[in-house]
């Protein structure tokens, strides 16, 4: 029998997670502001922060709720574009870039949360791995919609079109925010390393607290044994939805931050590959292991950058390193994945719980 | 054998059903799986503090009865009332909140969670904590968790499991996992608890302890117990009313003494040359 170190484990996880983020900030911030690190690395700081948030938030869905999501980048996308539209719309009304950034992140989170609600209500009622399929489709649909979405603003307000920027019918004073395949353009770069760190801390606060609460216990109980959770009165759909929506909201907030670190961003940035990349961070960092997500997202996001010198072989080596890490972490994580795949196959096969409930 | 609670002792017997104030009633309950009639014409009543037994050969439909009562299976025919209220159209979790708790023939714990957290999941609906305080750990979070810990530990100590509170549920020995499942069910503050083969896989001394615990549960919490068990010694010792199922149908109802001498029961068991 293994003593489960619980009493202090919440505190330990907290110290580890908040500690590493604050430490990273204390080390990198002076280096960045004094210009001691290369441009290419300092340009990666905000993206790394957003991907850390993405990994933390996806871990809530995959690790704690035990549902597979293959479209997490879709929520990032919803957050990114709704955030950018908000920020640009407010550029006259709200002069402070910081306040604009905060408002746009909140709006990005809300829109992504609504998307999560719309997907979650029908899908999370079902037993089985339907969420994977539907989120996969969601990611693609969002990408395609945004790819042909034109948005502009003038003194009369926002204009939308699915045809062209001319069809927006903007006045002289008007300005195009989104140009179909080109995505959002003319974004004011308001995201900073500090704002990225604060968003990570916020995501940590939400997820770590949630996991160690009445709601979090219900969510984990559903993952561990849905039938038993139901038998003690836990409303399955309600708690699945809660966790999924919070996960989507955090992804949307990360998306809004990410977009405002660029001058233009297209929908193709948030495609299936991005969703898989985030899933890889979560899986390699460990399901339900928030600290692991932080580390995995940071290292794996930087890796291709560090390998840049190797030119064409870059992605090959990246893939090899991924495989090595995967094998090296075989002990627990990969076993969990295999167990998950197996159990999902089993539930598919027997379809229902059979007689020995 | 102590009969400390006089009220309902033989409520399972049909003639006396009407005089009772039953906590659980089923009326002509039945379910078909395709062509198979797994349970048929089941009419039962369990008194408020009765210990009832549901016995029968393998495949008789006992677990199916539990799944019907808890709405895991929707009945093909008949009605179920818990504390006078019908359960029709309710979800499994809603039925649980009407005051019914259960354990499973194949243990279903939250194995990756600690023992105390398993109990706290059982306490879920009595923990006064909003989503906002879950997320922020403010607004009464500390107090609600402290109260929950206190109640969980109290339940655990009632069953001598307090020292195991911080262990992972999945790492406990078999007998203790079974006990934890009962504690988790009790944590929901039920009016009736259903135990599916609670003594399965236990040695005689563990079984003796279990019998004692079942009586203690009834006496302390003043609730009804309905149990499925193959261990005849246990059933005859602690059950006040017994219902025998065979091929989904009730073949006998009565007190342990009546059941022991019922020829149909003997035939059902000996015919399958078991026990
Ligand atoms: N979901 C289901 N689908 C089809 N048949 C079922 C289902 N659940 C139970 N049955 C059938 O109903 C019958 C009764 O099963 P049940 O599990 O209730 O028996 P039991 O009395 O609990 O037996 P045991 O003592 O072995 O636990 C069996 O023939 C079983 O195969
Ligand atoms: Mg059974």
XYZ file of C-alpha atoms and ligand atoms in Angstrom:
664
model
C 0.000 0.000 0.000
C 1.374 3.338 -1.040
C 0.852 6.276 1.231
C -0.908 8.903 -0.826
C 0.673 12.203 0.085
C -2.453 14.256 -0.071
C -2.480 16.592 2.864
C 0.418 18.555 1.534
C 0.128 17.637 -2.118
C -2.161 20.542 -2.974
C 0.276 22.947 -1.328
C 3.239 21.224 -2.972
C 1.718 21.405 -6.437
C 0.854 25.042 -5.856
C 4.375 25.947 -4.797
C 5.890 24.045 -7.708
C 3.600 25.524 -10.347
C 3.440 29.130 -9.191
C 7.115 28.947 -8.236
C 8.409 27.894 -11.630
C 6.349 30.543 -13.407
C 7.458 33.331 -11.112
C 11.037 32.118 -11.287
C 10.925 32.083 -15.087
C 9.619 35.618 -14.989
C 12.289 36.839 -12.575
C 15.020 35.363 -14.763
C 13.682 36.274 -18.178
C 12.206 39.683 -17.515
C 15.491 41.504 -16.749
C 17.199 39.667 -19.613
C 14.454 40.677 -21.994
C 14.189 44.307 -20.922
C 17.952 44.788 -20.982
C 18.055 43.236 -24.431
C 20.456 40.504 -23.374
C 18.609 37.722 -25.158
C 18.311 37.356 -28.883
C 15.376 38.844 -30.705
C 14.114 35.462 -31.797
C 13.922 34.219 -28.220
C 12.360 37.327 -26.759
C 9.804 37.194 -29.558
C 8.866 33.707 -28.335
C 8.098 34.727 -24.773
C 4.437 35.654 -25.275
C 3.699 32.648 -27.517
C 5.281 30.367 -24.924
C 3.085 31.897 -22.229
C -0.030 31.388 -24.348
C 0.854 27.789 -25.116
C 1.482 27.130 -21.441
C -2.033 28.443 -20.753
C -3.368 26.295 -23.595
C -1.724 23.206 -22.120
C -2.968 23.957 -18.595
C -6.494 24.490 -19.855
C -6.510 21.411 -22.074
C -5.242 19.368 -19.153
C -8.455 20.251 -17.353
C -10.462 18.600 -20.133
C -8.152 15.705 -20.921
C -6.450 15.021 -17.603
C -9.123 15.805 -15.046
C -12.367 15.403 -16.933
C -10.967 12.491 -18.937
C -12.508 13.637 -22.221
C -10.472 13.833 -25.386
C -10.561 17.179 -27.191
C -9.009 17.478 -30.640
C -10.065 21.049 -31.300
C -8.621 23.093 -28.497
C -7.071 25.483 -31.021
C -10.615 26.242 -32.178
C -11.346 27.888 -28.833
C -8.049 29.715 -29.060
C -9.144 30.962 -32.466
C -12.537 32.144 -31.235
C -10.802 33.988 -28.415
C -8.136 35.435 -30.688
C -10.494 36.952 -33.239
C -13.196 38.096 -30.860
C -10.437 39.598 -28.729
C -8.868 41.430 -31.661
C -12.206 42.764 -32.858
C -12.905 43.996 -29.337
C -9.497 45.622 -28.972
C -9.707 47.423 -32.313
C -13.294 48.498 -31.684
C -12.252 49.998 -28.395
C -9.129 51.711 -29.665
C -10.805 55.127 -29.603
C -12.969 54.658 -26.549
C -10.311 53.095 -24.331
C -6.977 54.837 -24.729
C -5.051 52.659 -22.268
C -3.574 49.664 -24.139
C -3.374 47.659 -20.924
C -7.062 48.066 -20.140
C -7.892 47.296 -23.772
C -5.823 44.138 -23.549
C -7.569 43.062 -20.363
C -11.035 43.736 -21.791
C -10.223 41.909 -25.018
C -8.892 38.897 -23.111
C -12.069 38.759 -21.035
C -14.222 39.033 -24.169
C -12.123 36.372 -25.914
C -12.653 34.082 -22.929
C -16.398 34.718 -22.901
C -16.848 33.972 -26.594
C -14.771 30.808 -26.355
C -16.814 29.826 -23.288
C -20.025 30.291 -25.265
C -18.571 28.121 -28.046
C -17.731 25.521 -25.398
C -21.287 25.673 -24.078
C -22.775 25.239 -27.550
C -20.600 22.207 -28.245
C -20.780 20.798 -24.754
C -24.538 20.799 -24.198
C -25.365 18.252 -26.874
C -22.117 16.279 -26.824
C -21.324 15.888 -23.144
C -24.713 14.288 -22.544
C -23.603 11.330 -24.597
C -21.595 8.469 -23.196
C -18.457 7.668 -25.150
C -15.754 9.579 -26.953
C -17.933 11.750 -29.127
C -16.285 14.882 -27.848
C -13.096 14.061 -29.749
C -14.931 13.880 -33.065
C -17.059 16.950 -32.473
C -14.198 19.138 -31.251
C -12.171 18.024 -34.256
C -14.984 19.159 -36.528
C -15.444 22.339 -34.508
C -11.796 23.326 -35.011
C -12.087 22.859 -38.762
C -15.433 24.639 -39.020
C -14.221 27.657 -37.052
C -11.132 27.825 -39.245
C -13.192 27.760 -42.417
C -15.728 30.288 -41.200
C -13.070 32.738 -40.143
C -11.256 32.150 -43.412
C -14.108 33.786 -45.262
C -15.167 36.260 -42.620
C -14.761 39.975 -43.279
C -15.210 42.400 -40.442
C -14.909 46.144 -40.527
C -15.731 49.043 -38.298
C -16.805 52.601 -38.935
C -18.650 55.246 -36.954
C -21.899 53.256 -37.368
C -20.410 50.238 -35.676
C -19.222 46.767 -36.721
C -19.925 45.385 -40.210
C -19.764 41.708 -41.124
C -19.618 39.988 -44.485
C -18.825 36.553 -45.834
C -17.947 37.850 -49.353
C -15.324 40.537 -49.487
C -14.142 43.647 -47.712
C -15.941 45.761 -50.310
C -19.209 44.119 -49.317
C -18.773 45.462 -45.815
C -19.962 48.854 -47.049
C -17.724 50.817 -44.751
C -17.726 54.599 -44.750
C -14.675 56.720 -45.561
C -13.612 56.619 -41.939
C -14.061 52.864 -41.763
C -11.372 50.334 -41.194
C -11.190 46.643 -42.038
C -10.377 44.396 -39.074
C -10.600 40.962 -40.646
C -9.899 40.165 -44.275
C -10.970 36.589 -44.897
C -7.975 34.335 -45.531
C -5.593 37.032 -44.369
C -7.278 36.992 -40.995
C -7.105 39.908 -38.620
C -4.903 42.765 -39.750
C -3.629 45.978 -38.286
C -3.547 44.651 -34.740
C -1.879 46.888 -32.172
C 0.726 44.843 -30.385
C -0.330 45.210 -26.762
C 0.633 41.802 -25.358
C 3.701 41.762 -23.148
C 5.709 39.099 -21.409
C 4.321 40.359 -18.106
C 0.743 39.997 -19.326
C 1.554 36.454 -20.489
C 2.920 35.540 -17.064
C -0.127 37.044 -15.363
C -2.418 35.013 -17.601
C -0.517 31.832 -16.719
C -0.864 32.641 -13.026
C -4.556 33.257 -13.526
C -4.996 29.941 -15.352
C -3.069 28.173 -12.593
C -5.207 29.834 -9.948
C -8.422 28.740 -11.628
C -7.395 25.200 -12.500
C -5.485 24.299 -9.336
C -8.225 25.691 -7.113
C -10.935 24.013 -9.104
C -9.255 20.632 -8.949
C -9.100 20.888 -5.173
C -12.721 21.725 -4.550
C -16.174 20.217 -4.430
C -16.558 20.813 -8.172
C -13.147 19.344 -8.932
C -13.846 16.222 -6.884
C -17.061 15.708 -8.804
C -15.208 16.100 -12.111
C -12.459 13.668 -11.114
C -15.031 11.234 -9.753
C -16.836 11.227 -13.096
C -13.538 10.469 -14.817
C -12.680 7.675 -12.407
C -16.067 5.989 -12.436
C -19.041 7.615 -14.053
C -21.540 5.038 -12.842
C -20.432 5.363 -9.233
C -20.500 9.158 -9.493
C -24.076 9.024 -10.738
C -24.988 6.622 -7.956
C -24.018 9.180 -5.313
C -26.092 11.845 -7.016
C -23.503 13.743 -9.043
C -25.113 15.387 -12.074
C -22.794 14.157 -14.812
C -23.612 16.594 -17.604
C -23.497 19.597 -15.336
C -19.999 18.932 -14.059
C -18.631 17.845 -17.405
C -19.977 21.076 -18.895
C -18.525 23.178 -16.105
C -15.027 21.794 -16.580
C -15.232 21.917 -20.370
C -16.455 25.512 -20.472
C -13.790 26.695 -18.044
C -11.204 24.931 -20.191
C -12.576 26.622 -23.322
C -12.638 30.040 -21.651
C -8.999 29.807 -20.642
C -8.116 28.785 -24.199
C -10.022 31.778 -25.534
C -8.157 34.099 -23.192
C -4.859 32.621 -24.342
C -5.944 33.140 -27.945
C -6.763 36.803 -27.352
C -3.353 37.347 -25.798
C -1.613 35.438 -28.567
C -3.206 37.479 -31.351
C -2.273 40.770 -29.747
C 1.353 39.840 -29.819
C 1.211 39.969 -33.630
C 0.319 42.601 -36.182
C -1.735 40.148 -38.229
C -3.005 36.633 -37.629
C -4.828 34.205 -39.925
C -7.273 31.470 -38.962
C -4.956 28.804 -40.359
C -2.661 29.467 -37.410
C -5.231 27.689 -35.210
C -5.612 24.501 -37.183
C -5.668 20.823 -36.367
C -1.871 20.718 -36.069
C -2.009 23.327 -33.344
C -4.651 21.338 -31.473
C -2.497 18.236 -31.697
C 0.588 20.155 -30.617
C -1.225 21.267 -27.456
C -2.431 17.741 -26.862
C 1.163 16.539 -27.173
C 2.188 19.030 -24.485
C -0.489 17.673 -22.170
C 0.234 14.031 -22.850
C 3.981 14.362 -22.493
C 3.666 16.575 -19.444
C 1.348 14.017 -17.905
C -2.416 13.797 -17.784
C -3.655 15.646 -14.756
C -0.153 16.974 -14.108
C -0.275 20.759 -14.351
C 3.388 21.238 -13.566
C 4.236 18.793 -16.345
C 2.075 20.765 -18.766
C 3.985 23.959 -17.988
C 7.357 22.321 -18.542
C 6.348 20.336 -21.617
C 4.711 23.310 -23.319
C 7.741 25.513 -22.694
C 10.395 23.040 -23.785
C 8.555 21.602 -26.737
C 7.533 25.015 -27.990
C 11.113 26.252 -27.884
C 12.587 23.115 -29.363
C 11.942 23.839 -33.052
C 13.314 27.314 -32.431
C 16.498 25.947 -30.896
C 16.864 23.526 -33.786
C 16.527 26.278 -36.364
C 20.210 26.035 -37.253
C 19.621 22.548 -38.575
C 17.459 23.927 -41.375
C 15.713 21.156 -43.271
C 16.312 18.482 -40.697
C 14.637 20.552 -38.055
C 11.220 18.922 -38.062
C 12.718 15.467 -38.501
C 14.812 15.901 -35.389
C 11.866 17.453 -33.607
C 9.831 14.352 -34.350
C 12.622 12.066 -33.197
C 12.993 13.978 -29.949
C 9.256 13.733 -29.394
C 9.376 9.991 -29.861
C 12.341 9.647 -27.516
C 10.586 11.681 -24.862
C 7.489 9.615 -25.364
C 9.395 6.385 -24.867
C 11.368 7.805 -21.971
C 8.252 8.818 -20.120
C 6.736 5.438 -20.830
C 6.571 4.633 -17.139
C 3.334 6.415 -16.362
C 2.081 8.750 -19.035
C 2.152 6.578 -22.093
C 0.629 3.792 -20.049
C -2.198 6.114 -19.183
C -2.781 6.918 -22.833
C -2.747 3.287 -23.797
C -5.106 2.497 -20.950
C -7.379 5.294 -22.106
C -7.388 4.091 -25.703
C -8.007 0.545 -24.532
C -10.836 1.519 -22.261
C -12.440 3.643 -24.933
C -12.233 0.699 -27.335
C -13.723 -1.541 -24.690
C -16.655 0.765 -23.990
C -17.251 1.081 -27.708
C -17.284 -2.675 -28.126
C -19.522 -3.571 -25.245
C -21.562 -0.393 -25.677
C -23.213 -0.022 -22.318
C -22.306 -1.517 -19.035
C -23.863 -4.918 -19.440
C -25.255 -7.021 -16.689
C -22.573 -6.812 -14.036
C -23.199 -3.244 -13.099
C -29.768 -11.589 16.959
C -31.047 -8.337 18.313
C -34.251 -6.880 17.016
C -33.832 -3.425 18.378
C -36.091 -1.743 15.906
C -39.500 -3.281 16.252
C -41.463 -1.397 13.622
C -41.118 -2.948 10.219
C -39.591 -6.332 10.734
C -41.662 -8.312 8.265
C -42.673 -5.623 5.846
C -41.485 -7.636 2.884
C -44.353 -10.009 3.495
C -47.167 -8.891 1.214
C -50.111 -9.229 3.637
C -48.457 -6.785 5.947
C -47.356 -4.301 3.255
C -50.500 -2.274 3.593
C -50.038 -1.599 7.281
C -46.517 -0.349 6.841
C -45.041 3.022 6.168
C -42.545 1.772 3.626
C -39.513 3.698 2.486
C -39.286 1.746 -0.759
C -42.084 0.144 -2.699
C -42.167 -1.537 -6.050
C -45.417 -2.462 -7.706
C -45.530 -5.203 -10.364
C -42.108 -4.172 -11.548
C -40.686 -5.830 -14.642
C -38.050 -5.461 -17.321
C -37.347 -7.271 -20.587
C -34.019 -7.373 -22.371
C -35.015 -8.196 -25.888
C -36.764 -11.548 -25.506
C -35.472 -12.164 -21.985
C -37.692 -11.228 -19.083
C -35.074 -10.510 -16.437
C -37.503 -9.353 -13.732
C -41.255 -9.768 -13.645
C -44.166 -8.940 -11.334
C -41.952 -7.779 -8.499
C -43.977 -6.248 -5.692
C -41.944 -5.331 -2.645
C -42.113 -3.017 0.331
C -39.253 -2.223 2.663
C -39.979 -0.615 6.018
C -38.184 2.495 7.186
C -35.672 0.717 9.350
C -35.904 -2.775 8.011
C -33.025 -4.989 6.975
C -34.314 -6.846 3.960
C -32.652 -9.570 1.920
C -32.931 -10.325 -1.776
C -31.665 -13.791 -2.584
C -31.776 -16.234 -5.427
C -29.561 -18.361 -7.667
C -27.066 -16.812 -10.093
C -28.747 -14.918 -12.880
C -32.047 -14.726 -10.974
C -32.272 -10.986 -11.605
C -31.185 -9.595 -8.230
C -28.705 -7.020 -9.519
C -31.234 -6.085 -12.187
C -33.698 -5.239 -9.391
C -31.134 -2.840 -7.899
C -30.557 -1.294 -11.291
C -34.297 -0.839 -11.684
C -34.757 0.688 -8.247
C -31.927 3.161 -8.897
C -33.255 3.917 -12.404
C -30.084 2.683 -14.116
C -32.496 0.526 -16.109
C -35.858 1.946 -17.069
C -38.590 -0.519 -16.109
C -40.614 -2.063 -18.906
C -43.560 -2.393 -16.510
C -44.521 -1.287 -13.043
C -43.743 1.525 -10.621
C -41.218 2.362 -7.950
C -41.810 4.717 -5.037
C -39.172 6.034 -2.700
C -40.625 7.535 0.443
C -43.981 7.723 -1.271
C -42.696 9.514 -4.358
C -42.533 7.867 -7.777
C -39.103 7.662 -9.427
C -40.389 7.472 -12.998
C -38.709 9.867 -15.432
C -35.926 10.755 -13.002
C -32.233 10.414 -13.765
C -29.944 8.119 -11.771
C -28.488 11.033 -9.860
C -31.915 12.490 -9.133
C -33.099 9.158 -7.763
C -29.991 9.034 -5.603
C -30.880 12.418 -4.207
C -34.351 11.120 -3.323
C -32.614 9.142 -0.610
C -31.333 5.925 -2.114
C -27.707 4.819 -2.102
C -26.042 1.647 -3.295
C -22.908 -0.406 -3.598
C -21.960 -2.496 -6.604
C -21.389 -6.199 -7.097
C -18.092 -5.324 -8.787
C -16.603 -2.626 -6.587
C -16.800 0.816 -8.140
C -14.632 3.219 -6.205
C -12.926 6.354 -7.433
C -9.663 4.450 -7.310
C -7.322 7.311 -8.170
C -8.758 9.475 -5.417
C -7.965 9.262 -1.726
C -10.189 7.434 0.698
C -11.367 10.681 2.263
C -12.087 12.216 -1.140
C -14.194 9.196 -2.046
C -16.289 9.897 1.027
C -16.382 13.603 0.233
C -17.764 12.845 -3.226
C -20.509 10.985 -1.379
C -21.063 14.058 0.774
C -21.250 16.245 -2.351
C -24.794 17.506 -1.950
C -24.412 18.389 1.683
C -21.290 20.455 1.066
C -22.235 24.093 0.883
C -19.778 25.396 -1.710
C -20.617 27.397 -4.820
C -18.722 27.200 -8.104
C -17.327 30.632 -7.372
C -15.897 29.505 -4.071
C -14.620 26.294 -5.716
C -12.643 28.388 -8.194
C -11.442 31.116 -5.855
C -11.080 29.148 -2.611
C -12.765 32.144 -1.000
C -16.336 32.904 0.087
C -16.674 30.132 2.643
C -14.450 27.597 0.900
C -12.342 26.891 3.990
C -15.314 26.337 6.240
C -17.156 24.123 3.781
C -14.059 21.950 3.294
C -13.403 21.785 7.022
C -16.990 20.701 7.671
C -16.774 18.104 4.920
C -13.481 16.735 6.263
C -14.977 16.504 9.720
C -18.040 14.600 8.532
C -15.989 12.340 6.280
C -13.595 11.467 9.105
C -16.494 10.854 11.458
C -17.973 8.365 8.984
C -14.591 6.747 8.447
C -13.973 6.365 12.157
C -17.393 4.803 12.640
C -16.052 1.997 10.446
C -12.499 2.032 11.784
C -11.021 3.424 8.607
C -9.914 6.840 9.771
C -6.247 5.880 9.679
C -6.598 5.111 5.948
C -8.057 8.499 5.034
C -5.067 9.680 3.003
C -4.438 6.460 1.128
C -5.443 6.016 -2.446
C -8.729 4.117 -2.595
C -7.426 1.790 -5.290
C -4.525 0.723 -3.088
C -6.707 -0.629 -0.255
C -7.159 -4.350 0.330
C -10.344 -5.834 -1.043
C -12.323 -5.954 2.190
C -11.579 -2.332 2.962
C -12.574 -1.282 -0.550
C -15.955 -2.902 0.041
C -16.284 -1.101 3.355
C -15.327 2.219 1.756
C -18.019 1.739 -0.859
C -20.587 1.381 1.923
C -19.244 4.490 3.674
C -19.407 6.497 0.469
C -23.012 5.404 -0.020
C -23.860 6.360 3.566
C -22.265 9.761 3.042
C -25.107 10.671 0.695
C -27.354 10.589 3.762
C -29.733 8.014 2.295
C -33.026 6.755 3.619
C -32.293 3.304 2.230
C -29.057 1.673 1.238
C -28.786 -1.176 -1.278
C -25.861 -3.555 -0.858
C -25.034 -5.887 -3.752
C -23.222 -8.943 -2.365
C -21.374 -7.026 0.370
C -19.747 -10.195 1.744
C -18.492 -11.504 -1.604
C -14.847 -12.507 -1.356
C -14.683 -11.969 2.401
C -13.338 -14.428 4.926
C -15.542 -15.496 7.887
C -14.136 -12.936 10.296
C -14.577 -10.123 7.774
C -18.119 -11.339 7.145
C -18.865 -11.300 10.860
C -17.596 -7.749 11.083
C -19.709 -6.794 8.079
C -22.854 -8.202 9.699
C -22.138 -6.198 12.799
C -21.603 -3.092 10.672
C -24.864 -3.531 8.794
C -26.736 -3.663 12.096
C -24.845 -0.653 13.383
C -25.727 1.311 10.248
C -29.398 0.605 10.702
C -29.383 1.347 14.399
C -27.316 4.522 14.262
C -28.710 6.110 11.110
C -32.215 4.633 11.395
C -32.328 3.739 7.729
C -33.438 0.718 5.749
C -31.026 -1.784 4.245
C -31.766 -4.060 1.308
C -29.023 -6.533 0.546
C -28.286 -9.163 -2.047
C -26.190 -11.983 -0.678
C -25.261 -15.567 -1.434
C -23.935 -16.144 2.094
C -26.996 -17.782 3.669
C -25.572 -17.557 7.147
C -25.368 -13.787 6.837
C -28.793 -13.445 5.280
C -30.575 -15.650 7.812
C -28.802 -13.903 10.660
C -29.441 -10.270 9.933
C -32.366 -9.992 7.559
C -35.807 -9.461 9.016
C -37.608 -10.039 5.758
C -36.396 -12.017 2.773
C -37.511 -12.099 -0.828
C -36.412 -14.993 -3.039
C -36.119 -14.517 -6.772
C -35.744 -17.207 -9.389
C -35.748 -16.547 -13.113
C -36.841 -12.987 -12.429
C -39.924 -13.980 -10.440
C -40.587 -13.866 -6.712
C -40.910 -17.446 -5.519
C -41.120 -16.717 -1.800
C -41.295 -13.907 0.708
C -41.116 -14.134 4.464
C -39.066 -14.251 7.618
C -35.800 -16.194 7.645
C -37.511 -19.136 9.328
C -40.311 -19.221 6.790
C -37.836 -19.025 3.914
C -35.605 -21.779 5.292
C -38.448 -24.259 5.306
C -40.107 -23.197 2.043
C -40.050 -26.108 -0.402
C -39.948 -23.829 -3.460
C -36.845 -22.133 -2.149
C -35.155 -25.423 -1.393
C -36.000 -26.620 -4.883
C -34.708 -23.463 -6.550
C -31.396 -23.818 -4.740
C -30.991 -27.571 -4.733
C -32.254 -27.815 -8.279
C -29.244 -25.812 -9.287
C -27.154 -27.773 -6.767
C -25.705 -24.771 -5.088
C -25.172 -23.879 -1.445
N -28.191 -4.931 -19.600
C -28.586 -6.211 -19.808
N -28.809 -6.649 -21.064
C -29.199 -7.904 -21.292
N -29.387 -8.822 -20.328
C -29.178 -8.451 -19.052
C -28.755 -7.124 -18.726
N -28.624 -7.050 -17.394
C -28.929 -8.266 -16.906
N -29.265 -9.109 -17.900
C -29.678 -10.490 -17.752
O -30.634 -10.567 -16.729
C -30.472 -11.744 -15.970
C -30.332 -11.412 -14.527
O -29.060 -10.822 -14.286
P -28.639 -10.256 -12.891
O -27.288 -9.675 -13.045
O -29.683 -9.380 -12.363
O -28.541 -11.574 -12.008
P -28.141 -11.731 -10.490
O -29.292 -12.332 -9.807
O -27.601 -10.473 -9.948
O -26.996 -12.827 -10.601
P -25.644 -12.983 -9.765
O -26.000 -13.689 -8.515
O -24.790 -13.816 -10.649
O -25.092 -11.622 -9.547
C -29.265 -12.472 -16.539
O -29.723 -13.450 -17.435
C -28.541 -11.383 -17.290
O -27.826 -11.905 -18.371
Mg -25.805 -9.806 -9.307
